[in-house]
Coordinates of C-alpha atoms (C1' of nucleotides) in Angstrom, one line a residue:
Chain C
X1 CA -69.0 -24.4 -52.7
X2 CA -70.6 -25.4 -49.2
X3 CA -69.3 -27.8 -47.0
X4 CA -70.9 -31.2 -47.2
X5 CA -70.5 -33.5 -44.3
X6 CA -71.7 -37.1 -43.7
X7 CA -74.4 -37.5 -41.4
X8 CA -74.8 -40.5 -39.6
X9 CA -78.3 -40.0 -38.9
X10 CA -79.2 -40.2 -42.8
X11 CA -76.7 -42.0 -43.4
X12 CA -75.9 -40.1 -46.6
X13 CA -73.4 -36.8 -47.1
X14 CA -75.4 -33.5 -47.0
X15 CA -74.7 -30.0 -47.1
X16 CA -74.3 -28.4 -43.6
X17 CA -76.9 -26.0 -42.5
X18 CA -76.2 -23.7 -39.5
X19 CA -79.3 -22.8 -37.6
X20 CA -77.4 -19.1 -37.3
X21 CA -76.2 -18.1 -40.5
X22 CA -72.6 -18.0 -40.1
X23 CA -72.0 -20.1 -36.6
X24 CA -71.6 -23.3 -36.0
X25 CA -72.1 -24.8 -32.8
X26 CA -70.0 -28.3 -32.3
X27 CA -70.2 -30.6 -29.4
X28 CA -67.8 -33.2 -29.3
X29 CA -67.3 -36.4 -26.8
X30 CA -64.4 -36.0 -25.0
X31 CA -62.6 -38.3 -23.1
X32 CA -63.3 -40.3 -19.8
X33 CA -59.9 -39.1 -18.1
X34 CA -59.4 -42.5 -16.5
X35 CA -55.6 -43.3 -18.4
X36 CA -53.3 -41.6 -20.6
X37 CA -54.0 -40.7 -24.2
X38 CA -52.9 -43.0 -26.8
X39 CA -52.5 -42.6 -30.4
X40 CA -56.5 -43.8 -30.9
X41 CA -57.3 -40.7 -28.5
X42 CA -55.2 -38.4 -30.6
X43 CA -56.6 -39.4 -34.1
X44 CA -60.0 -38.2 -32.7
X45 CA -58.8 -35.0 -31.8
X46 CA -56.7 -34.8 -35.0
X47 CA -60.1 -35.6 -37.3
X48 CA -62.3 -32.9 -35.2
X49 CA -59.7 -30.4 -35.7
X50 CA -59.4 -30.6 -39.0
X51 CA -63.3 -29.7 -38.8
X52 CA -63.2 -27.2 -36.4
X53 CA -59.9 -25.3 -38.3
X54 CA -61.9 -25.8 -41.6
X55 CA -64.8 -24.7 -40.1
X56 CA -62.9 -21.2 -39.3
X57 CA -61.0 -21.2 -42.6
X58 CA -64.6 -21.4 -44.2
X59 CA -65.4 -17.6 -41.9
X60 CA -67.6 -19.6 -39.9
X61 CA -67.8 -18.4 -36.2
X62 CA -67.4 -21.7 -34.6
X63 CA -68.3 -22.5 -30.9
X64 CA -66.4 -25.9 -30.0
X65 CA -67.6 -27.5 -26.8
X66 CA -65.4 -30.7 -25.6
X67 CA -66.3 -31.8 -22.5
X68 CA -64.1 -33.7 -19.8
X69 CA -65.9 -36.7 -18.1
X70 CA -63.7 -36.5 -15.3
X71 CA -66.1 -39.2 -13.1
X72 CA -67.6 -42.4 -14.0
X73 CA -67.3 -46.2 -13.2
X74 CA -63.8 -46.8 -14.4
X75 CA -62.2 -44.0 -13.1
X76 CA -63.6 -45.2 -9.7
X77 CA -62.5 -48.6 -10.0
X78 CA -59.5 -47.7 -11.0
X79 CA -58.9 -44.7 -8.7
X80 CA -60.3 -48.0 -5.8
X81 CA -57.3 -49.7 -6.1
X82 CA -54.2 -47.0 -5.4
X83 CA -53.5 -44.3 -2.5
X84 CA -55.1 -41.7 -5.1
X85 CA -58.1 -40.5 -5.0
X86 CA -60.4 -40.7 -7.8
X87 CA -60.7 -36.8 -8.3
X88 CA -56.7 -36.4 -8.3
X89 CA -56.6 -39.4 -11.0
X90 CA -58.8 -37.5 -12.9
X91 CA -57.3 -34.0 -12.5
X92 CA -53.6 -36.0 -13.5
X93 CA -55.0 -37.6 -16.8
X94 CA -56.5 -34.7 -18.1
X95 CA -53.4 -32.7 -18.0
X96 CA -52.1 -35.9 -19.5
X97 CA -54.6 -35.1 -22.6
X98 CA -54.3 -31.4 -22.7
X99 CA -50.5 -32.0 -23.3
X100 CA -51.1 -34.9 -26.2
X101 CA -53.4 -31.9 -27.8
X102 CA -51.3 -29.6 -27.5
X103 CA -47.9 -31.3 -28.8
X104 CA -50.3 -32.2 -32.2
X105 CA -51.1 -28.6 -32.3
X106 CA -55.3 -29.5 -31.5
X107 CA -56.5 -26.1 -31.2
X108 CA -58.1 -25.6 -27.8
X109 CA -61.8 -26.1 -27.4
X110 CA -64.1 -22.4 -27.0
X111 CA -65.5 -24.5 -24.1
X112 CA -64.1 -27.2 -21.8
X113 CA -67.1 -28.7 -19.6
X114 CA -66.6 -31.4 -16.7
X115 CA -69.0 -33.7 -15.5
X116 CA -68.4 -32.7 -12.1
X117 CA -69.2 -28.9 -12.6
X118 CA -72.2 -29.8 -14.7
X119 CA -74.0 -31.9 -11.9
X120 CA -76.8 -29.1 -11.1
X121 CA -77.8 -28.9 -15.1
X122 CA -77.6 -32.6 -14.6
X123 CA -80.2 -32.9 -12.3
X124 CA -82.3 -30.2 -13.9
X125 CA -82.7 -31.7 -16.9
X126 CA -83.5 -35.4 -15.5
X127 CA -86.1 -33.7 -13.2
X128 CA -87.5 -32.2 -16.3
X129 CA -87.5 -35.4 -18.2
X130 CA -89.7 -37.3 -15.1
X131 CA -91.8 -34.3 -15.5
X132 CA -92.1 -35.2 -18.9
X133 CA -93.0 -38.8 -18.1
X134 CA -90.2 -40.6 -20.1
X135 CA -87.8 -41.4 -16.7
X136 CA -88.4 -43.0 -13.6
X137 CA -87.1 -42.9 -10.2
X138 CA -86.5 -46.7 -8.4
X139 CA -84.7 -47.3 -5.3
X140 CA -82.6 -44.2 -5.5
X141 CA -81.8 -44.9 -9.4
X142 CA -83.7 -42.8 -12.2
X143 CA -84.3 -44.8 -15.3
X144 CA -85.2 -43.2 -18.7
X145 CA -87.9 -45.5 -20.1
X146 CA -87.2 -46.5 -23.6
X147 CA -90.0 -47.8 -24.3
X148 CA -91.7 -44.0 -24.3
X149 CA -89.3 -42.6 -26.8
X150 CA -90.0 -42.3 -30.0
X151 CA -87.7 -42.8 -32.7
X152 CA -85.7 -45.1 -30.5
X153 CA -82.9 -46.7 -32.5
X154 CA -83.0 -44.6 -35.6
X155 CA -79.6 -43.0 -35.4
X156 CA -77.3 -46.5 -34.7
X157 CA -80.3 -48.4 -36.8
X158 CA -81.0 -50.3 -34.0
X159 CA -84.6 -51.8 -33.6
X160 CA -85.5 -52.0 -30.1
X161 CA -87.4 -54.9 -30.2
X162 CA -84.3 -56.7 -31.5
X163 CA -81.8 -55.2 -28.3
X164 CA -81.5 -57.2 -25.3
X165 CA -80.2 -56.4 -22.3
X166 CA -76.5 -57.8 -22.5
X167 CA -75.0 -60.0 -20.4
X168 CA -72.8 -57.9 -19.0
X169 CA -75.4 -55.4 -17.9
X170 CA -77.2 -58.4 -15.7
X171 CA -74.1 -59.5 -14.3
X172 CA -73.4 -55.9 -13.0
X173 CA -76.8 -55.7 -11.4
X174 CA -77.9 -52.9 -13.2
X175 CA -81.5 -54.5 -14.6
X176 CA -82.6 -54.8 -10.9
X177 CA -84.9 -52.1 -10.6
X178 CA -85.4 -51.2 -14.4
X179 CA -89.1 -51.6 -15.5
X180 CA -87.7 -52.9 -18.9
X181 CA -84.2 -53.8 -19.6
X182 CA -83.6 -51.6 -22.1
X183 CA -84.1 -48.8 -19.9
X184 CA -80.9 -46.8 -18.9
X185 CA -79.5 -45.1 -15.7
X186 CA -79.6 -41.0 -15.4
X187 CA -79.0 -41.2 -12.3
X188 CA -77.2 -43.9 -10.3
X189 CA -77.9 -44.0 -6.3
X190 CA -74.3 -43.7 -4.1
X191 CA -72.3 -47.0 -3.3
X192 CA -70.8 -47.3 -0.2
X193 CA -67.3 -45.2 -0.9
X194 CA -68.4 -43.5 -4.0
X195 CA -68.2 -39.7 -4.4
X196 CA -71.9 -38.7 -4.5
X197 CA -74.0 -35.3 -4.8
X198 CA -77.6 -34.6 -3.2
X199 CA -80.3 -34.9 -5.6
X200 CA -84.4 -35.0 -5.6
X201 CA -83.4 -38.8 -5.2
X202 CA -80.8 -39.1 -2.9
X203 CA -76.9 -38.7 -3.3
X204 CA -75.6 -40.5 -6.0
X205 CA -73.7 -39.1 -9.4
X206 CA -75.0 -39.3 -12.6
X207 CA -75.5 -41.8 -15.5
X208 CA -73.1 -42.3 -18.7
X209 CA -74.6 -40.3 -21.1
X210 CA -77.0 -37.6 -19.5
X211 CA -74.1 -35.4 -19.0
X212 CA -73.0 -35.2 -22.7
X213 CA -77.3 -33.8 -23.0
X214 CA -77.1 -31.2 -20.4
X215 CA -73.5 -30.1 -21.1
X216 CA -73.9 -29.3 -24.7
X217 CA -77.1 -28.0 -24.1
X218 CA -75.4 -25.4 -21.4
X219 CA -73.2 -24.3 -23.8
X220 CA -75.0 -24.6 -27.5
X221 CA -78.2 -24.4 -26.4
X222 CA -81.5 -27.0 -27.0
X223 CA -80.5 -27.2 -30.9
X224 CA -76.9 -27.0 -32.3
X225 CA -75.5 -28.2 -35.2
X226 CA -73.1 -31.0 -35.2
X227 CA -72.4 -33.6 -32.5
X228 CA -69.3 -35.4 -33.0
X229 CA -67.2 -38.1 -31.7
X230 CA -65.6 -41.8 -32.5
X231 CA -67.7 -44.5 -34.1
X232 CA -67.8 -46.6 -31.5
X233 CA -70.3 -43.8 -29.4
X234 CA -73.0 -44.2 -31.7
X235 CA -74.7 -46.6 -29.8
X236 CA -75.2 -46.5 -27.1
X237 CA -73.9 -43.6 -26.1
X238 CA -75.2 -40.8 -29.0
X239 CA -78.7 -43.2 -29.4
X240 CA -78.8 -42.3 -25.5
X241 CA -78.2 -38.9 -26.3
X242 CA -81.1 -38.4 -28.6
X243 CA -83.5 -40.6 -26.6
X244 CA -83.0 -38.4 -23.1
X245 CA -82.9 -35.1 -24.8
X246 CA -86.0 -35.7 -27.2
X247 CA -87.5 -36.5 -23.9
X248 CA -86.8 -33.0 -22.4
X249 CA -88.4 -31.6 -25.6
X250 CA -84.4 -30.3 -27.0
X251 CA -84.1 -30.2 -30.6
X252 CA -80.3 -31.5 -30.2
X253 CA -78.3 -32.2 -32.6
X254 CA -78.8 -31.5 -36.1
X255 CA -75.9 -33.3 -37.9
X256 CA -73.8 -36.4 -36.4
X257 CA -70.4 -37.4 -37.4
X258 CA -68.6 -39.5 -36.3
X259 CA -65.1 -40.9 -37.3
X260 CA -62.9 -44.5 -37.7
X261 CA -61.1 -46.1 -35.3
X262 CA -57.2 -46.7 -35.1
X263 CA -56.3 -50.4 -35.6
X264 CA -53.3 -52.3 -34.2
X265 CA -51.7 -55.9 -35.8
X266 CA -53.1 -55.8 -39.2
X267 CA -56.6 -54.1 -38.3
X268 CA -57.3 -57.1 -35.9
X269 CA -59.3 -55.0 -33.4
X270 CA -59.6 -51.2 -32.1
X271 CA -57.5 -49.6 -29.5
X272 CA -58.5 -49.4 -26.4
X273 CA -57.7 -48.8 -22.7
X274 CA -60.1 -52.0 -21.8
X275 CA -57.4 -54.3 -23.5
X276 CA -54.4 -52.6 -22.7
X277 CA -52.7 -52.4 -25.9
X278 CA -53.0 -48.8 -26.2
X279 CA -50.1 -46.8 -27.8
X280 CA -49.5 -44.0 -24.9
X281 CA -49.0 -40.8 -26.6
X282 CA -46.3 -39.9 -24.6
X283 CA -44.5 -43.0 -25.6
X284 CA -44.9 -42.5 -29.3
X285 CA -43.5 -38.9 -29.1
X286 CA -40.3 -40.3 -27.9
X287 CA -39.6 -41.9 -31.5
X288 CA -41.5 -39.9 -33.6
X289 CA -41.8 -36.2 -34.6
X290 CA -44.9 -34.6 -33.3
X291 CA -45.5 -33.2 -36.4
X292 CA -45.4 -36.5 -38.0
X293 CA -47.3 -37.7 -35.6
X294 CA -50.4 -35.7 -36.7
X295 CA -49.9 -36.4 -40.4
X296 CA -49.8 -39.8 -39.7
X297 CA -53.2 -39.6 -37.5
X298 CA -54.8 -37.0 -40.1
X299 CA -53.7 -38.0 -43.7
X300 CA -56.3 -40.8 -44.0
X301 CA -60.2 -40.0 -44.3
X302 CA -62.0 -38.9 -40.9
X303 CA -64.7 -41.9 -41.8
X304 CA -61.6 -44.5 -42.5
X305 CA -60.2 -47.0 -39.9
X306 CA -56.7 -46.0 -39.5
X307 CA -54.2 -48.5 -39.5
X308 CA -51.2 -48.2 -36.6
X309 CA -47.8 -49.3 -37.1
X310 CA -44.2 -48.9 -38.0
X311 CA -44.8 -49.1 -41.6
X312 CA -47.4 -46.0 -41.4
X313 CA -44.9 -43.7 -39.3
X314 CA -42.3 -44.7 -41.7
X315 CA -45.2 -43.6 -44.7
X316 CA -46.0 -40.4 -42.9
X317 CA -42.2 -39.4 -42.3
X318 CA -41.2 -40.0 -46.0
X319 CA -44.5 -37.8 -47.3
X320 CA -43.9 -35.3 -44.6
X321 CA -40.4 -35.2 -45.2
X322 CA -41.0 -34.7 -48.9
X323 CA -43.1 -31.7 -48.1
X324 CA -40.8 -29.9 -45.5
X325 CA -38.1 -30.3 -48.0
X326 CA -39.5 -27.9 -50.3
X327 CA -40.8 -25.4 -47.6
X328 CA -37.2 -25.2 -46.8
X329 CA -35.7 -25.5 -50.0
X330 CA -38.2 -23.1 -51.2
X331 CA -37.6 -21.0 -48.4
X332 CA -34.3 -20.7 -48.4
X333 CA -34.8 -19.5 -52.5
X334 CA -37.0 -17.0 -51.7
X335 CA -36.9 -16.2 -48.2
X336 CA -40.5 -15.9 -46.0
X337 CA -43.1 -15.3 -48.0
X338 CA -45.9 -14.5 -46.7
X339 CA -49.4 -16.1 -47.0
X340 CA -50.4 -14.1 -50.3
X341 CA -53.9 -15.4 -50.6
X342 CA -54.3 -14.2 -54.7
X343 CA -51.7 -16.7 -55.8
X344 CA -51.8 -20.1 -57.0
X345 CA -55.7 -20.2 -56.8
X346 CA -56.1 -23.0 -58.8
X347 CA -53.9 -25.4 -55.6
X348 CA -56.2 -23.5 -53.2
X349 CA -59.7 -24.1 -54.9
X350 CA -58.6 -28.0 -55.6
X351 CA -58.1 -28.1 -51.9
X352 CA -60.6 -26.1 -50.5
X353 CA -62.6 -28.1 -52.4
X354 CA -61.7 -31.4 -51.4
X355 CA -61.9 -30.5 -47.5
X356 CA -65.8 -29.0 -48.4
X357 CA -66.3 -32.8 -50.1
X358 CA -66.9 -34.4 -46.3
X359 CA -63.3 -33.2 -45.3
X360 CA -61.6 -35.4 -48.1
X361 CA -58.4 -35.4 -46.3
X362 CA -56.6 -37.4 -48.7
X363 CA -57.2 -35.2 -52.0
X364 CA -56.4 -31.9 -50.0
X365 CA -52.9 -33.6 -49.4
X366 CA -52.7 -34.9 -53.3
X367 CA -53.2 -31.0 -54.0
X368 CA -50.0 -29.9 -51.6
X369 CA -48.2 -32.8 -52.7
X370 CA -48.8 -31.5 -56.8
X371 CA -48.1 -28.2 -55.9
X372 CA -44.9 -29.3 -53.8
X373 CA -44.0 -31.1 -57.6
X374 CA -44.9 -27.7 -59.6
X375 CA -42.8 -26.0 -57.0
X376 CA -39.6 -28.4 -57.0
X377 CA -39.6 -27.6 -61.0
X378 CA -40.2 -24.3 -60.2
X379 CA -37.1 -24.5 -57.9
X380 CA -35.0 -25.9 -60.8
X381 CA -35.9 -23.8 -63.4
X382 CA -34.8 -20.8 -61.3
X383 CA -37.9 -19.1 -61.3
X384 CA -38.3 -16.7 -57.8
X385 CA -41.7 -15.3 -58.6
X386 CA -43.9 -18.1 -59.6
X387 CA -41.4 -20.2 -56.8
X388 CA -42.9 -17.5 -53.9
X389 CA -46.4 -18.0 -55.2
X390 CA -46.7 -21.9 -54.8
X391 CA -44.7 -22.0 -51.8
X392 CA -47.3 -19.5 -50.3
X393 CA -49.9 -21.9 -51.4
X394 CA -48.3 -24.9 -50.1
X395 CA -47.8 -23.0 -46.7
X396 CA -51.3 -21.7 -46.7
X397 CA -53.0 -25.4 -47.5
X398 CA -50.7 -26.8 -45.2
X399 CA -51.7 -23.8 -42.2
X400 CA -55.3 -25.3 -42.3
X401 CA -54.1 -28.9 -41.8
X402 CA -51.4 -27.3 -39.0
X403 CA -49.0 -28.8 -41.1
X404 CA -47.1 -26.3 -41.8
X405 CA -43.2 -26.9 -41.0
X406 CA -42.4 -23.1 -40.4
X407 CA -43.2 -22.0 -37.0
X408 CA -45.9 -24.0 -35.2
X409 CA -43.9 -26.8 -34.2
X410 CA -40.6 -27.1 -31.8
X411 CA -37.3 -27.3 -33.6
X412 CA -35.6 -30.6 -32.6
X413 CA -32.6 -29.2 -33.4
X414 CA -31.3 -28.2 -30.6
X415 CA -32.7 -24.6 -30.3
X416 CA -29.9 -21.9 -29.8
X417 CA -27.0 -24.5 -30.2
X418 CA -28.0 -24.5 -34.4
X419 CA -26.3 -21.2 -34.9
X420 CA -23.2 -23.2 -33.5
X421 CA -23.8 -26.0 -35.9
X422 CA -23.9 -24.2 -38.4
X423 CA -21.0 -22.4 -38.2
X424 CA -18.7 -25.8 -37.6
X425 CA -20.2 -27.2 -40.4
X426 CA -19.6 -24.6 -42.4
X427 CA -15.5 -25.3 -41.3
X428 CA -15.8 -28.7 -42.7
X429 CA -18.0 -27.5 -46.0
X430 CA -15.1 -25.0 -46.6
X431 CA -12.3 -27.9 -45.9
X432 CA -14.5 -30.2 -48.9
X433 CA -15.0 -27.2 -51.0
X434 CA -10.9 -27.0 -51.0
X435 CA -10.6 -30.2 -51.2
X436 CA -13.3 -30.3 -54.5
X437 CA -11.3 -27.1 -55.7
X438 CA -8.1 -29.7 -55.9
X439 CA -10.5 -32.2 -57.7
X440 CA -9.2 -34.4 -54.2
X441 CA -12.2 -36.1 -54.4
X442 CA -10.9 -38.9 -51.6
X443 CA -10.5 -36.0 -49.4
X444 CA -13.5 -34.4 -50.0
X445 CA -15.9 -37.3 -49.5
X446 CA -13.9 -38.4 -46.2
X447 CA -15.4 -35.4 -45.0
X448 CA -18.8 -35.7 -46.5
X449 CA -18.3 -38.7 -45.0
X450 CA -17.6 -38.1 -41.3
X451 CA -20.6 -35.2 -41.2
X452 CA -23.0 -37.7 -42.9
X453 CA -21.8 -40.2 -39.5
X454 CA -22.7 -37.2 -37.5
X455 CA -26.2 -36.8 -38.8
X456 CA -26.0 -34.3 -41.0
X457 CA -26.6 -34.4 -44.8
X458 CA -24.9 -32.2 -47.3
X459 CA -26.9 -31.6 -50.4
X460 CA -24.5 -29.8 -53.6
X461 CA -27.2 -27.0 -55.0
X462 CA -27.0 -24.3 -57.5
X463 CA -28.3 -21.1 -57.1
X464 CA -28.6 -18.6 -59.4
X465 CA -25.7 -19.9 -61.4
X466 CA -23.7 -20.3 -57.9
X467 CA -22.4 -23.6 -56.8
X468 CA -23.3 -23.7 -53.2
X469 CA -23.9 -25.9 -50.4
X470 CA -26.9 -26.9 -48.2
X471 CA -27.1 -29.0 -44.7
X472 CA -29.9 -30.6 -42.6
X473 CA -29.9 -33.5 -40.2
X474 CA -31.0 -36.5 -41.1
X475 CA -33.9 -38.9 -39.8
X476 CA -36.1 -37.1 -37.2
X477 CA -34.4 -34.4 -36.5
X478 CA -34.6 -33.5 -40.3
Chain T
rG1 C1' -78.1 -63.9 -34.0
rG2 C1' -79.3 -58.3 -35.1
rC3 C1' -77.5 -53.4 -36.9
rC4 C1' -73.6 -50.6 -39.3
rG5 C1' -69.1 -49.9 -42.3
rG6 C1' -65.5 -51.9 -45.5
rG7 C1' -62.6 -55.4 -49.2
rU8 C1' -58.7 -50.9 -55.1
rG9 C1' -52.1 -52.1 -58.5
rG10 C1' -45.7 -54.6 -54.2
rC11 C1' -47.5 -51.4 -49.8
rC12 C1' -50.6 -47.2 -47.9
rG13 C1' -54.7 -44.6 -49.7
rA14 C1' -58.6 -41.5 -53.0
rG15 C1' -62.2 -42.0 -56.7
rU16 C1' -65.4 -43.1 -60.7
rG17 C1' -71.3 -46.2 -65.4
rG18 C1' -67.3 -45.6 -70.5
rU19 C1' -63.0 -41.2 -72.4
rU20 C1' -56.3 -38.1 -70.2
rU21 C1' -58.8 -43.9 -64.5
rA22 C1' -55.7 -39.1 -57.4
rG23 C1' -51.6 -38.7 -54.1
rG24 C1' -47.5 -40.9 -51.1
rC25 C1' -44.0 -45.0 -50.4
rA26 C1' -41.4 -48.9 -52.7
rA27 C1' -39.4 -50.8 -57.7
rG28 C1' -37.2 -50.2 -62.8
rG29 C1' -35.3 -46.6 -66.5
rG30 C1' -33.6 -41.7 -67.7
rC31 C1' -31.9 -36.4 -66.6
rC32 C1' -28.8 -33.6 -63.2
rU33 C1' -24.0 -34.6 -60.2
rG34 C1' -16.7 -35.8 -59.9
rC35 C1' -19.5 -39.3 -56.7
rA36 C1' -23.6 -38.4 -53.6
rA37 C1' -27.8 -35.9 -51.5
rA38 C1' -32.1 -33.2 -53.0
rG39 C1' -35.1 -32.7 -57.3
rC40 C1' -37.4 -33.5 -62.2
rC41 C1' -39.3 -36.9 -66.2
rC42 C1' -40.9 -41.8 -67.8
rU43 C1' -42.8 -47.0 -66.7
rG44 C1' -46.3 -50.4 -64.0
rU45 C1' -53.0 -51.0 -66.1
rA46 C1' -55.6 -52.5 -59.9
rC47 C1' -60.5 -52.8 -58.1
rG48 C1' -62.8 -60.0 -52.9
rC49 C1' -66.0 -64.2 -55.5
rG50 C1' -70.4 -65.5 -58.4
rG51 C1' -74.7 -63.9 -60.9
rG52 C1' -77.8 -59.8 -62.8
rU53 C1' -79.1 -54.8 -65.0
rU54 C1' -76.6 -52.1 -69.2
rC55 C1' -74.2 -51.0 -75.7
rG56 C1' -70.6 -51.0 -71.5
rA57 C1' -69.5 -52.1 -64.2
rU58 C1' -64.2 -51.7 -60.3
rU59 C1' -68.5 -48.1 -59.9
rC60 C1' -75.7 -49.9 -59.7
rC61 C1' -78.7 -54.5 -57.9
rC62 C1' -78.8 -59.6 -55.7
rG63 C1' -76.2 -63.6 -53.3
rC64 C1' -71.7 -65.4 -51.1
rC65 C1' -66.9 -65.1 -48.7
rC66 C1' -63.6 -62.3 -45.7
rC67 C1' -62.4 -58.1 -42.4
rG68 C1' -63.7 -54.3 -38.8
rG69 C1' -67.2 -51.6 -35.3
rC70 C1' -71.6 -51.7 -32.2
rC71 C1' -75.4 -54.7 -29.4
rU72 C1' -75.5 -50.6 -22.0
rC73 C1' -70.7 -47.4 -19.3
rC74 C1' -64.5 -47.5 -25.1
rA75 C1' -62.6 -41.8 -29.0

RNA sequence: GGCCGGGUGGCCGAGUGGUUUAGGCAAGGGCCUGCAAAGCCCUGUACGCGGGUUCGAUUCCCGCCCCGGCCUCCA
């Protein structure tokens, strides 16, 4: 079984083809650091780590480039109207990101390019693409003409003759010194107040997409294999992409994905920082479980819009919650196994084979959630051996999602006061388990009772033969 | 207006030219339990509308309706 991804370029799901047997080079979009993350941020980098984590599961060595724009138009604006300057803005917000990745357990980029230490391959290449004949300098601008690029359109299925030059773009000025409207900046000349760098044309900083070209290029070289980033970048972004680096005679990329937006009030429109109605990170990790969090953003297909609201946290905590209840019921029966890679093949191919289906997100989690359901029986029925062996399986699936309960993410229990808990608790489970002894079944539920006002939920188990009893906390610290 | 993507049972969300038609949540019934909690079992027959192709379509084709994305600086 290989791994078959969609392309967006052929529009159809085909079989990925590394140019070096056994790497894979990835170059994904990365944000414009202008505001915090919110959730619409996060699902991106949820959906590319699934990739890049299935990637490595597959024994591919992967090289995954994500690159930083940390200057362009709106972080100047925005920068223009407070006591900060731009560069500290940016330097602020992209902490702000690396700490959103990091709470939903993204693994780290192999490489972490900014636009601002990228500006001397910038100029490079858009000196070799005039050389070429396909850009243009004008007033202290350079222009990449359009109209000499071949294949123009084909990725976003535009057709070129059907594109006109937006209203917005007039009203910004920016057709002035095109030769055709269609044309795009690589270079923009300095503003009065902007940050610039000297150039073959004069200071000025570059253009919105040649620094996605020349970074991924520094990194992957002139060919690599997958490009990735939200829907919305196809055009014109990744169209821009192609057209510039064509132009500079780079192969590029050889497989595009891309992935769905998140939606707010009933899939009425995107997320986005333009309208304001983002969902900050930082904000939702106040109510929700971080590790919720990414099951809520990752559950869905990559491809899928992904609805956001109350209802889906309340999904994701309830499927979640099912799950981490049998780790730690399972667990606590058999103590912590291992990853034993022989057993329970059959879970393992049904998910491995799911994920190689264009990351089919949704049946890899109907595989963990059977072989949760085989191992609650499994739990019942007493049976230690065949109980290890899906557990193992359940932890191993749920590893390569990094969904896996154990370990990776912070307790919310309180850390080192839970040895503390657990030994009152225990006071008041002895007191009922006297109580029960007397059949005083008032008394014993009174103090069920006043531990389940507390937050914490006793559950009457059996194990091997032996009445016992188990405790958790309830709702999000469960 | 142009180019993409999508409309699946109460909800979320996969998938398929027919046959045993994911998974989760919610609902009803049962088992277990002193009662709970956790768990297990059973039940629910869905594919926007209208045509067409076909022995047979939710799945393919055409048209329509609706929703979302993009059309130069949004992941």
């Amino acid at each position: 079984m290989t791994l078959r991804l969609y392309d967006t370029a052929t529009r159809s799901v085909r079989p990925l083809a590394p140019l070096q047997a056994g790497q894979v080079g990835v170059y994904v979009c990365g944000p414009t650091v202008q505001a915090p993350p919110h959730v619409g941020h996060l699902r991106s980098a949820v959906a590319l780590d699934v990739l890049h984590r299935w990637l490595l599961a597959s024994g591919f060595m992967v090289t995954f480039v994500r690159n930083v724009t940390d200057v362009d138009d709106k972080i100047l604006h925005d920068a223009a109207h407070t006591a900060e300057p731009w560069w500290a803005l940016a330097t602020r917000t992209t902490r702000a990101f690396h700490r959103a990745y990091d709470a939903v357990q993204v693994l780290p980029p192999t490489g972490e390019p900014r636009v601002t230490g990228s500006i001397a391959s910038i100029t490079a290449l858009i000196e070799r693409i005039i050389s070429r004949g396909h850009a243009y300098a004008s007033g202290g601008d350079v222009y990449l003409a359009v109209r000499t690029a071949p294949g123009y359109g084909q990725l976003s299925g535009q057709d070129p003759d059907q594109l006109r030059a937006s209203d917005k773009a007039v009203a910004h000025g920016h057709t002035g010194t095109k030769r055709d409207p269609l044309d795009f900046a690589l270079w923009k000349a300095a503003k009065p107040g902007e940050p610039s760098w000297s150039s073959p044309w004069g200071p000025g900083r570059p253009g919105w997409h040649i620094e996605c070209s020349a970074m991924a290029v520094d990194h992957l070289g002139e060919s690599f294999d997958i490009h990735a980033g939200g829907i919305d970048l196809v055009f014109p972004h990744h169209e821009n992409e192609v057209a510039q680096s064509r132009a500079a005679g780079h192969g590029f990329a050889q497989h595009w994905l891309h992935h769905g937006l998140v939606t707010v009030a009933g899939g009425a429109e995107k997320m986005s920082k333009s309208l304001g109605n983002g969902t900050l990170v930082d904000d939702v990790l106040t109510e929700v479980r971080p590790q919720v969090l990414r099951y809520v953003l990752g559950a869905g297909h990559y491809r899928s819009p992904l609805e956001w609201s109350p209802a889906a946290v309340a999904d994701g905590e309830a499927a979640y919650g099912r799950i981490e209840t049998f780790v730690r019921n399972a667990t606590d029966a058999v103590g912590d196994q291992p990853v034993d890679e022989a057993l329970a093949k059959a879970s393992w191919e049904e998910f491995a084979a799911a994920l190689d289906d264009d990351l089919s997100v949704p049946q890899a989690l109907a595989a963990v959630h059977s072989a949760v359901r085989v191992g609650n029986a499994l739990l019942a029925a007493g049976e230690p051996p065949a109980l290890a062996a899906t557990l193992s399986v359940v932890r191993r699936m749920l590893t390569v999602l990094a969904l896996d309960p154990v370990g990776q993410w912070p307790s919310a229990a309180g850390g080192d006061l839970r040895g503390v808990v657990d030994t009152l608790v225990a006071l008041a489970v002895e007191a009922r388990a006297d109580a029960r002894a007397a059949k005083d079944w008032v008394r014993a539920d009174a103090l069920r009772d006043r531990l389940t006002a507390a937050g914490i939920v006793l559950e009457d188990i059996v194990v091997d033969g032996v009445a016992g009893v188990r405790w958790r906390l309830a709702g999000h610290d469960r």
